[in-house]
Short mmCIF file of C-alpha atoms in Angstrom, two decimals:
data_model
loop_
_atom_site.label_atom_id
_atom_site.label_comp_id
_atom_site.label_asym_id
_atom_site.label_seq_id
_atom_site.Cartn_x
_atom_site.Cartn_y
_atom_site.Cartn_z
CA MET A 135 19.36 33.06 -68.85
CA THR A 136 19.80 31.08 -72.03
CA CYS A 137 23.37 30.82 -73.28
CA SER A 138 24.63 31.41 -76.74
CA ALA A 139 28.04 30.17 -77.87
CA LYS A 140 29.59 32.10 -75.01
CA THR A 141 28.01 33.70 -71.95
CA THR A 142 29.28 36.91 -70.40
CA LEU A 143 28.52 37.07 -66.68
CA ARG A 144 27.85 40.53 -65.28
CA ARG A 145 27.28 41.64 -61.71
CA SER A 146 23.61 42.29 -62.41
CA ASP A 147 23.25 38.69 -63.62
CA ILE A 148 24.45 37.40 -60.27
CA ARG A 149 21.63 39.14 -58.46
CA ARG A 150 18.86 37.76 -60.61
CA ARG A 151 20.09 34.23 -61.30
CA PRO A 152 18.98 31.38 -58.97
CA ALA A 153 21.53 29.83 -56.67
CA ILE A 154 23.15 26.70 -58.10
CA SER A 155 25.49 24.37 -56.25
CA PHE A 156 28.69 23.16 -57.85
CA PRO A 157 29.19 19.56 -56.77
CA ALA A 158 32.24 17.45 -57.42
CA LEU A 159 32.66 15.60 -60.65
CA PRO A 160 31.62 11.94 -60.73
CA GLY A 161 33.66 9.31 -62.43
CA ARG A 162 33.35 6.62 -65.06
CA ALA A 163 29.83 5.77 -66.12
CA PHE A 164 27.73 4.14 -68.79
CA TRP A 165 24.14 4.17 -70.00
CA LEU A 166 22.03 1.05 -69.56
CA GLY A 167 19.50 1.29 -72.36
CA LEU A 168 17.40 4.37 -71.70
CA GLY A 169 18.20 4.08 -68.03
CA LEU A 170 20.83 5.64 -65.89
CA ARG A 171 24.59 5.63 -65.89
CA LEU A 172 26.47 3.64 -63.34
CA SER A 173 29.04 5.95 -61.85
CA LEU A 174 32.05 5.81 -59.62
CA ALA A 175 31.45 8.74 -57.38
CA GLY A 176 33.91 11.59 -57.22
CA SER A 177 34.95 13.03 -53.88
CA LEU A 178 34.09 16.23 -52.07
CA LEU A 179 36.07 18.41 -49.75
CA ALA A 180 34.55 17.71 -46.37
CA ALA A 181 35.97 20.71 -44.54
CA PRO A 182 38.10 23.70 -45.40
CA ALA A 183 41.79 23.38 -44.56
CA VAL A 184 43.64 26.05 -42.68
CA ILE A 185 45.29 27.67 -45.64
CA ALA A 186 46.32 31.17 -46.56
CA ALA A 187 43.81 33.08 -48.66
CA PRO A 188 44.73 33.92 -52.24
CA ASN A 189 44.93 37.47 -53.47
CA PRO A 190 42.11 39.65 -52.04
CA ILE A 191 38.86 39.05 -53.84
CA GLN A 192 37.57 42.10 -55.62
CA ASN A 193 33.86 42.72 -55.19
CA ASP A 194 33.35 46.35 -56.20
CA PHE A 195 32.10 46.14 -59.78
CA SER A 196 29.64 48.14 -61.80
CA ASP A 197 26.45 46.39 -62.91
CA ASP A 198 27.73 46.15 -66.48
CA ALA A 199 31.23 44.93 -65.64
CA VAL A 200 32.12 41.60 -67.30
CA LEU A 201 33.27 39.24 -64.54
CA ALA A 202 33.86 36.12 -66.62
CA THR A 203 33.14 34.56 -69.97
CA LEU A 204 31.63 31.11 -69.58
CA PRO A 205 31.22 28.36 -72.17
CA ASP A 206 27.79 27.44 -73.41
CA VAL A 207 26.69 25.07 -70.68
CA SER A 208 23.62 26.33 -68.88
CA PRO A 209 20.11 25.33 -69.88
CA ASN A 210 17.19 27.71 -69.85
CA LEU A 211 16.62 27.86 -66.12
CA ASN A 212 13.30 29.63 -66.58
CA SER A 213 11.91 26.74 -68.61
CA VAL A 214 9.85 24.25 -66.59
CA PRO A 215 9.47 20.65 -67.88
CA ARG A 216 5.88 20.01 -68.84
CA ASN A 217 5.72 16.51 -67.41
CA VAL A 218 7.71 13.95 -65.47
CA ASP A 219 9.14 12.31 -68.58
CA GLU A 220 10.52 15.61 -69.87
CA LEU A 221 12.02 16.24 -66.44
CA ALA A 222 13.70 12.82 -66.35
CA ASP A 223 15.06 13.25 -69.87
CA GLU A 224 16.54 16.63 -69.04
CA VAL A 225 18.07 15.51 -65.73
CA GLN A 226 19.58 12.45 -67.39
CA GLN A 227 21.04 14.60 -70.17
CA LEU A 228 22.57 17.01 -67.64
CA ILE A 229 24.18 14.17 -65.68
CA GLY A 230 25.57 12.80 -68.92
CA GLN A 231 26.95 16.20 -69.89
CA ALA A 232 28.68 16.58 -66.53
CA ARG A 233 30.47 13.29 -67.04
CA LYS A 234 31.30 13.94 -70.65
CA THR A 235 32.75 17.42 -70.13
CA GLY A 236 34.00 17.33 -66.57
CA ASP A 237 31.96 20.47 -65.86
CA PRO A 238 30.16 20.10 -62.50
CA ARG A 239 27.76 22.93 -63.24
CA PHE A 240 25.58 20.47 -65.12
CA LEU A 241 25.02 18.56 -61.88
CA GLY A 242 23.99 21.78 -60.19
CA TYR A 243 21.40 22.38 -62.88
CA ALA A 244 20.11 18.81 -62.51
CA GLU A 245 19.81 19.21 -58.76
CA ARG A 246 17.87 22.44 -59.17
CA LEU A 247 15.37 20.76 -61.50
CA LEU A 248 14.78 17.86 -59.11
CA GLN A 249 14.38 20.14 -56.10
CA ASP A 250 11.62 22.07 -57.86
CA TRP A 251 9.55 18.95 -58.61
CA PRO A 252 6.94 17.80 -56.03
CA GLU A 253 8.04 14.69 -54.16
CA ALA A 254 4.58 13.17 -54.50
CA ASP A 255 5.00 13.14 -58.28
CA PHE A 256 8.35 11.34 -58.34
CA THR A 257 8.50 8.22 -60.48
CA ASP A 258 10.85 5.28 -60.07
CA ARG A 259 13.03 6.63 -62.87
CA LEU A 260 13.30 10.01 -61.14
CA ARG A 261 14.26 8.35 -57.86
CA VAL A 262 17.04 6.42 -59.57
CA LEU A 263 18.24 9.64 -61.19
CA ARG A 264 18.12 11.44 -57.85
CA ALA A 265 20.06 8.60 -56.26
CA THR A 266 22.77 8.88 -58.89
CA LEU A 267 23.01 12.60 -58.27
CA ALA A 268 23.14 12.01 -54.51
CA GLN A 269 25.93 9.47 -54.98
CA SER A 270 27.89 12.00 -57.01
CA LEU A 271 27.47 14.46 -54.12
CA HIS A 272 28.60 11.88 -51.53
CA ARG A 273 25.11 11.70 -50.09
CA PHE A 274 25.39 7.94 -49.95
CA ASP A 275 22.65 7.32 -47.39
CA ALA A 276 20.16 9.38 -49.39
CA ALA A 277 21.12 7.48 -52.54
CA ARG A 278 20.58 4.15 -50.77
CA ARG A 279 17.14 5.19 -49.53
CA ASP A 280 15.92 6.05 -53.02
CA LEU A 281 17.39 2.92 -54.60
CA GLU A 282 16.09 0.57 -51.92
CA GLN A 283 12.63 2.11 -52.21
CA VAL A 284 12.66 1.50 -55.95
CA LEU A 285 13.70 -2.13 -55.46
CA GLN A 286 10.89 -2.66 -52.96
CA THR A 287 8.08 -1.08 -54.97
CA THR A 288 8.81 -0.87 -58.69
CA GLU A 289 7.37 -3.21 -61.26
CA GLN A 290 9.60 -1.83 -64.01
CA ARG A 291 12.35 -4.32 -64.79
CA GLN A 292 14.68 -1.67 -66.17
CA GLN A 293 14.51 0.38 -62.97
CA GLN A 294 15.02 -2.75 -60.87
CA ILE A 295 18.16 -3.56 -62.85
CA GLN A 296 19.48 -0.02 -62.72
CA SER A 297 18.82 0.30 -58.98
CA ARG A 298 20.59 -2.98 -58.29
CA LEU A 299 23.52 -1.95 -60.45
CA THR A 300 23.85 1.47 -58.82
CA LEU A 301 23.62 -0.01 -55.33
CA ALA A 302 26.33 -2.54 -56.17
CA ASN A 303 28.56 0.26 -57.37
CA LEU A 304 27.86 2.39 -54.32
CA GLU A 305 28.88 -0.45 -52.01
CA LEU A 306 32.02 -1.10 -54.07
CA VAL A 307 33.00 2.57 -53.88
CA GLN A 308 32.64 2.49 -50.10
CA GLY A 309 34.49 -0.79 -49.65
CA ARG A 310 31.44 -2.71 -48.41
CA TYR A 311 32.25 -5.79 -50.40
CA THR A 312 29.81 -8.27 -48.86
CA ASN A 313 26.88 -6.01 -49.71
CA ALA A 314 28.34 -5.30 -53.13
CA HIS A 315 28.67 -9.02 -53.91
CA GLU A 316 25.05 -9.62 -52.92
CA HIS A 317 23.84 -6.88 -55.27
CA CYS A 318 26.09 -8.12 -58.07
CA GLN A 319 24.77 -11.65 -57.68
CA ALA A 320 21.17 -10.43 -57.64
CA LEU A 321 21.95 -8.47 -60.80
CA ALA A 322 23.37 -11.57 -62.46
CA ASN A 323 20.16 -13.44 -61.67
CA VAL A 324 17.93 -10.90 -63.45
CA TYR A 325 20.33 -9.47 -66.03
CA PRO A 326 23.07 -11.98 -66.85
CA GLY A 327 25.89 -10.85 -69.10
CA LEU A 328 29.08 -8.78 -69.10
CA ILE A 329 27.72 -6.05 -66.83
CA ALA A 330 26.93 -8.46 -64.01
CA ALA A 331 30.12 -10.44 -64.68
CA SER A 332 32.18 -7.25 -64.39
CA CYS A 333 30.42 -6.37 -61.16
CA LEU A 334 31.19 -9.78 -59.64
CA ALA A 335 34.79 -9.64 -60.88
CA GLN A 336 35.38 -6.39 -59.01
CA THR A 337 34.14 -7.77 -55.70
CA GLU A 338 36.18 -10.94 -56.14
CA ALA A 339 39.34 -9.02 -57.03
CA ARG A 340 39.07 -6.79 -53.99
CA THR A 341 38.56 -9.69 -51.62
CA GLY A 342 41.57 -11.84 -52.45
CA ASP A 343 40.82 -13.38 -55.83
CA ALA A 344 42.12 -10.86 -58.37
CA GLU A 345 43.98 -13.29 -60.61
CA SER A 346 41.08 -15.68 -61.21
CA ALA A 347 38.63 -12.76 -61.49
CA TYR A 348 40.77 -11.25 -64.25
CA ARG A 349 41.12 -14.53 -66.14
CA ARG A 350 37.41 -15.29 -65.89
CA LEU A 351 36.22 -11.85 -67.03
CA ARG A 352 38.73 -11.78 -69.87
CA ALA A 353 37.43 -15.15 -71.09
CA GLN A 354 33.83 -13.99 -70.76
CA LEU A 355 34.57 -10.88 -72.81
CA ALA A 356 36.32 -12.92 -75.50
CA SER A 357 33.36 -15.27 -75.81
CA ALA A 358 30.64 -12.60 -75.69
CA SER A 359 30.53 -11.98 -79.43
CA ASN A 360 26.93 -10.76 -79.32
CA ALA A 361 27.35 -8.37 -76.39
CA ASP A 362 26.43 -4.74 -76.95
CA PRO A 363 29.28 -2.19 -77.29
CA THR A 364 28.51 -0.50 -73.97
CA SER A 365 28.81 -3.76 -72.03
CA ARG A 366 32.03 -4.66 -73.84
CA LEU A 367 33.61 -1.30 -73.06
CA TRP A 368 32.57 -1.52 -69.44
CA ALA A 369 34.16 -4.95 -69.14
CA GLU A 370 37.35 -3.62 -70.78
CA GLY A 371 37.51 -0.85 -68.19
CA ILE A 372 37.11 -3.29 -65.31
CA LEU A 373 39.76 -5.54 -66.85
CA GLY A 374 42.09 -2.55 -66.91
CA ASP A 375 41.58 -2.03 -63.19
CA LEU A 376 42.09 -5.72 -62.41
CA ALA A 377 45.22 -5.86 -64.58
CA ALA A 378 46.62 -2.82 -62.78
CA GLN A 379 45.87 -4.50 -59.45
CA LEU A 380 47.90 -7.48 -60.65
CA GLY A 381 50.69 -5.30 -62.07
CA LEU A 382 50.10 -6.46 -65.65
CA ASP A 383 51.08 -4.36 -68.66
CA SER A 384 47.75 -5.27 -70.24
CA ALA A 385 46.14 -2.62 -68.01
CA ALA A 386 47.17 0.06 -70.51
CA VAL A 387 45.81 -2.05 -73.38
CA HIS A 388 42.39 -2.45 -71.77
CA TRP A 389 42.07 1.21 -70.78
CA GLY A 390 43.41 2.31 -74.14
CA SER A 391 40.71 0.28 -75.86
CA VAL A 392 38.04 2.06 -73.83
CA LEU A 393 39.41 5.50 -74.71
CA GLN A 394 39.73 4.60 -78.37
CA HIS A 395 35.99 4.09 -78.53
CA SER A 396 34.95 6.50 -75.77
CA PRO A 397 37.46 9.38 -75.49
CA ASP A 398 35.15 11.32 -73.15
CA ASP A 399 35.43 8.67 -70.43
CA LEU A 400 37.25 10.93 -67.97
CA TYR A 401 37.46 8.29 -65.25
CA THR A 402 39.31 5.85 -67.50
CA ARG A 403 41.50 8.65 -68.80
CA ALA A 404 42.55 9.48 -65.24
CA GLN A 405 43.16 5.80 -64.43
CA LEU A 406 45.41 5.36 -67.45
CA ALA A 407 47.24 8.64 -66.75
CA ASP A 408 47.95 7.38 -63.23
CA TRP A 409 49.17 4.05 -64.56
CA HIS A 410 51.66 5.78 -66.85
CA LEU A 411 52.88 7.94 -63.96
CA GLN A 412 53.40 4.94 -61.72
CA THR A 413 55.15 2.94 -64.44
CA GLY A 414 57.54 5.78 -65.34
CA ASN A 415 56.01 7.12 -68.55
CA PRO A 416 55.15 10.78 -67.83
CA GLN A 417 55.15 11.65 -71.54
CA ALA A 418 52.14 9.37 -72.01
CA THR A 419 50.41 11.11 -69.10
CA LEU A 420 51.01 14.48 -70.76
CA ALA A 421 49.48 13.21 -73.98
CA LEU A 422 46.41 11.86 -72.17
CA THR A 423 45.79 15.07 -70.20
CA ASP A 424 46.42 17.56 -72.99
CA GLY A 425 43.42 19.86 -73.30
CA TYR A 426 41.82 18.84 -69.99
CA GLY A 427 42.96 21.77 -67.86
CA PRO A 428 39.50 22.52 -66.38
CA VAL A 429 39.22 18.98 -64.93
CA ASP A 430 40.98 19.01 -61.56
CA ALA A 431 41.84 15.30 -61.57
CA LEU A 432 43.50 15.44 -64.98
CA ALA A 433 45.12 18.84 -64.45
CA ALA A 434 46.73 17.58 -61.23
CA ARG A 435 48.14 14.55 -63.00
CA ARG A 436 49.47 16.75 -65.77
CA ALA A 437 51.16 19.02 -63.25
CA ILE A 438 52.86 15.98 -61.70
CA ALA A 439 53.97 14.63 -65.08
CA ARG A 440 55.40 17.84 -66.53
CA PRO A 441 58.53 18.20 -64.39
CA GLU A 442 59.15 14.46 -64.57
CA ALA A 443 59.03 14.65 -68.35
CA GLY A 444 61.12 17.83 -68.46
CA ALA A 445 58.22 19.63 -70.10
CA PRO A 446 58.26 23.43 -70.25
CA GLU A 447 55.86 25.66 -68.33
CA ALA A 448 55.44 23.16 -65.50
CA GLU A 449 55.40 25.97 -62.95
CA ALA A 450 52.63 27.84 -64.78
CA LEU A 451 50.25 24.91 -64.46
CA THR A 452 51.26 24.33 -60.86
CA SER A 453 50.61 27.99 -60.04
CA SER A 454 47.22 27.83 -61.70
CA LEU A 455 46.23 24.75 -59.72
CA ARG A 456 47.57 26.23 -56.52
CA GLU A 457 45.44 29.33 -56.98
CA ARG A 458 42.40 27.25 -57.95
CA PHE A 459 42.66 25.05 -54.88
CA ALA A 460 43.55 27.89 -52.51
CA GLU A 461 40.68 30.10 -53.63
CA ALA A 462 38.18 27.25 -53.36
CA GLN A 463 39.49 26.43 -49.89
CA TRP A 464 39.29 30.06 -48.85
CA ARG A 465 35.74 30.37 -50.12
CA GLY A 466 34.71 27.07 -48.50
CA THR A 467 33.38 25.68 -51.76
CA LEU A 468 33.31 22.04 -52.77
CA LEU A 469 36.42 20.40 -54.15
CA HIS A 470 37.64 16.97 -55.09
CA GLN A 471 39.24 16.10 -51.78
CA ARG A 472 41.18 13.26 -53.36
CA ASP A 473 42.69 15.59 -55.95
CA PHE A 474 43.48 18.24 -53.35
CA ALA A 475 45.33 15.66 -51.25
CA ARG A 476 47.17 14.43 -54.34
CA PHE A 477 48.25 17.97 -55.16
CA GLN A 478 49.55 18.52 -51.63
CA LEU A 479 51.45 15.23 -51.65
CA ASP A 480 53.01 15.16 -55.12
CA ILE A 481 53.41 18.84 -55.94
CA GLU A 482 53.48 20.84 -52.71
CA ASN A 483 55.38 18.15 -50.76
CA ARG A 484 53.12 18.49 -47.74
CA PRO A 485 52.48 14.86 -46.77
CA THR A 486 50.91 15.61 -43.39
CA LEU A 487 48.27 17.89 -44.90
CA ALA A 488 47.81 15.45 -47.77
CA LEU A 489 47.27 12.59 -45.31
CA LYS A 490 44.65 14.55 -43.39
CA HIS A 491 42.51 15.02 -46.48
CA ALA A 492 43.26 11.62 -47.96
CA LEU A 493 42.06 9.96 -44.75
CA ALA A 494 38.92 12.12 -44.61
CA ASN A 495 38.15 11.08 -48.18
CA TRP A 496 38.93 7.42 -47.46
CA GLU A 497 36.40 7.28 -44.65
CA THR A 498 33.60 7.42 -47.22
CA GLN A 499 35.28 6.38 -50.48
CA ARG A 500 37.59 3.38 -50.70
CA GLU A 501 38.40 2.79 -54.32
CA PRO A 502 41.94 1.58 -55.02
CA GLN A 503 43.11 5.08 -55.90
CA ASP A 504 41.80 6.36 -52.54
CA THR A 505 43.56 3.59 -50.64
CA ARG A 506 46.80 4.07 -52.53
CA LEU A 507 46.77 7.81 -51.82
CA VAL A 508 46.39 7.26 -48.07
CA LEU A 509 49.17 4.68 -48.04
CA ARG A 510 51.55 6.95 -49.95
CA ALA A 511 50.76 9.98 -47.79
CA ALA A 512 51.08 8.00 -44.56
CA HIS A 513 54.38 6.51 -45.72
CA GLN A 514 55.83 9.92 -46.61
CA ALA A 515 54.48 11.50 -43.42
CA GLU A 516 55.92 8.56 -41.44
CA ASP A 517 52.55 8.10 -39.77
CA GLN A 518 52.66 4.53 -38.50
CA PRO A 519 49.14 4.49 -36.95
CA ALA A 520 47.62 5.50 -40.30
CA LEU A 521 49.66 2.88 -42.12
CA GLN A 522 48.61 0.24 -39.63
CA LYS A 523 44.95 1.21 -39.99
CA LEU A 524 45.08 0.73 -43.75
CA ARG A 525 47.08 -2.49 -43.52
CA GLN A 526 44.55 -3.98 -41.12
CA TRP A 527 41.69 -3.08 -43.43
CA LEU A 528 43.46 -4.62 -46.41
CA ALA A 529 44.21 -7.77 -44.44
CA GLU A 530 40.55 -8.03 -43.38
CA PHE A 531 39.57 -8.43 -47.02
CA ASN A 532 42.74 -10.23 -48.13
CA GLN A 533 43.19 -7.39 -50.61
CA ALA A 534 46.54 -7.20 -52.38
CA ASP A 535 47.33 -4.65 -55.07
CA HIS A 536 50.47 -4.08 -57.11
CA ARG A 537 49.76 -0.34 -56.82
CA TYR A 538 50.27 -0.50 -53.03
CA PRO A 539 54.02 -0.98 -52.47
CA GLU A 540 53.62 0.69 -49.09
CA ALA A 541 51.10 -1.88 -47.87
CA PRO A 542 53.41 -4.73 -46.68
#
């Protein structure tokens, strides 16, 4: 079914349309030439919580009943790419659209296209694309297999670079810093510049050397007058994260610079919204999240900021999110587990439930925001074993972060 400006979904359409999964939204990303975006994977809901169902779901509709009006997002699912290059172009475009809009349906369409293509005909570029999709779906082992195969067999320099970059990111996301550093260093050997420097700075910052990593990357950015805009923006985003780790006000400056040039960078937008919440500026969070209601991560932050800022209609947004999360839980569909835990902690005041899901998320994804969420939930739930587990892990890597006041 090809969409026009709007698509009306009828019961009869459901019967004849192919099944499409709705994976969680990935995070910040960038294009490397014509290659793939490096992404910080989003999180999935590993298992349904025991939660009351929402209002009974109505399922007795006539064939012509309009169930929902959807935006123009779906490609022509009956159209088959004529060759592998067309397939790769379309999959790459769909992944980019998912990250630009926050709409996970694009990832479902991309997955469908890849599943229909014979494995024997996969190219290195398609394997890197499939790995990125797998990473976004938390299929980390599958992503590693594809990327490692590309590194072992490809003769295409661009795919070697992209595979190395994506592997480095995957290891960073999972808190496997030794492996991440090795991939970052290998990347620097074949593709020196701000991208590799940013990669190395992240591993150094998360293993006890945040201050020097920040100074070094900031100096490298200042001296890289000939760097391409994408590399410069990526370095600015990493500098924002390192500055936040150090508790520096310049975090907002770095992230603001990224959004000024790339307003669709949802990952950076969420990072900056969090920074404003933590530093007591909920009005700035409201401004950053205005118009992003469909994106769970940003809608949750907006719901937290509204009562703090004395904004009207705070309860309406909270009720909408509550229904969205509860219905998804009841149906057993995929959710951003991190955002669900955040909602339970900061809005529903259910720290024990929040800790359960924050820990489940942290087992596979250990970015600073994941670690901070577990620490906050454990502190509020007064769960000393969970706090001790996180503190031991942080001590193992000598990782200190201004965003973790519960860590000491």
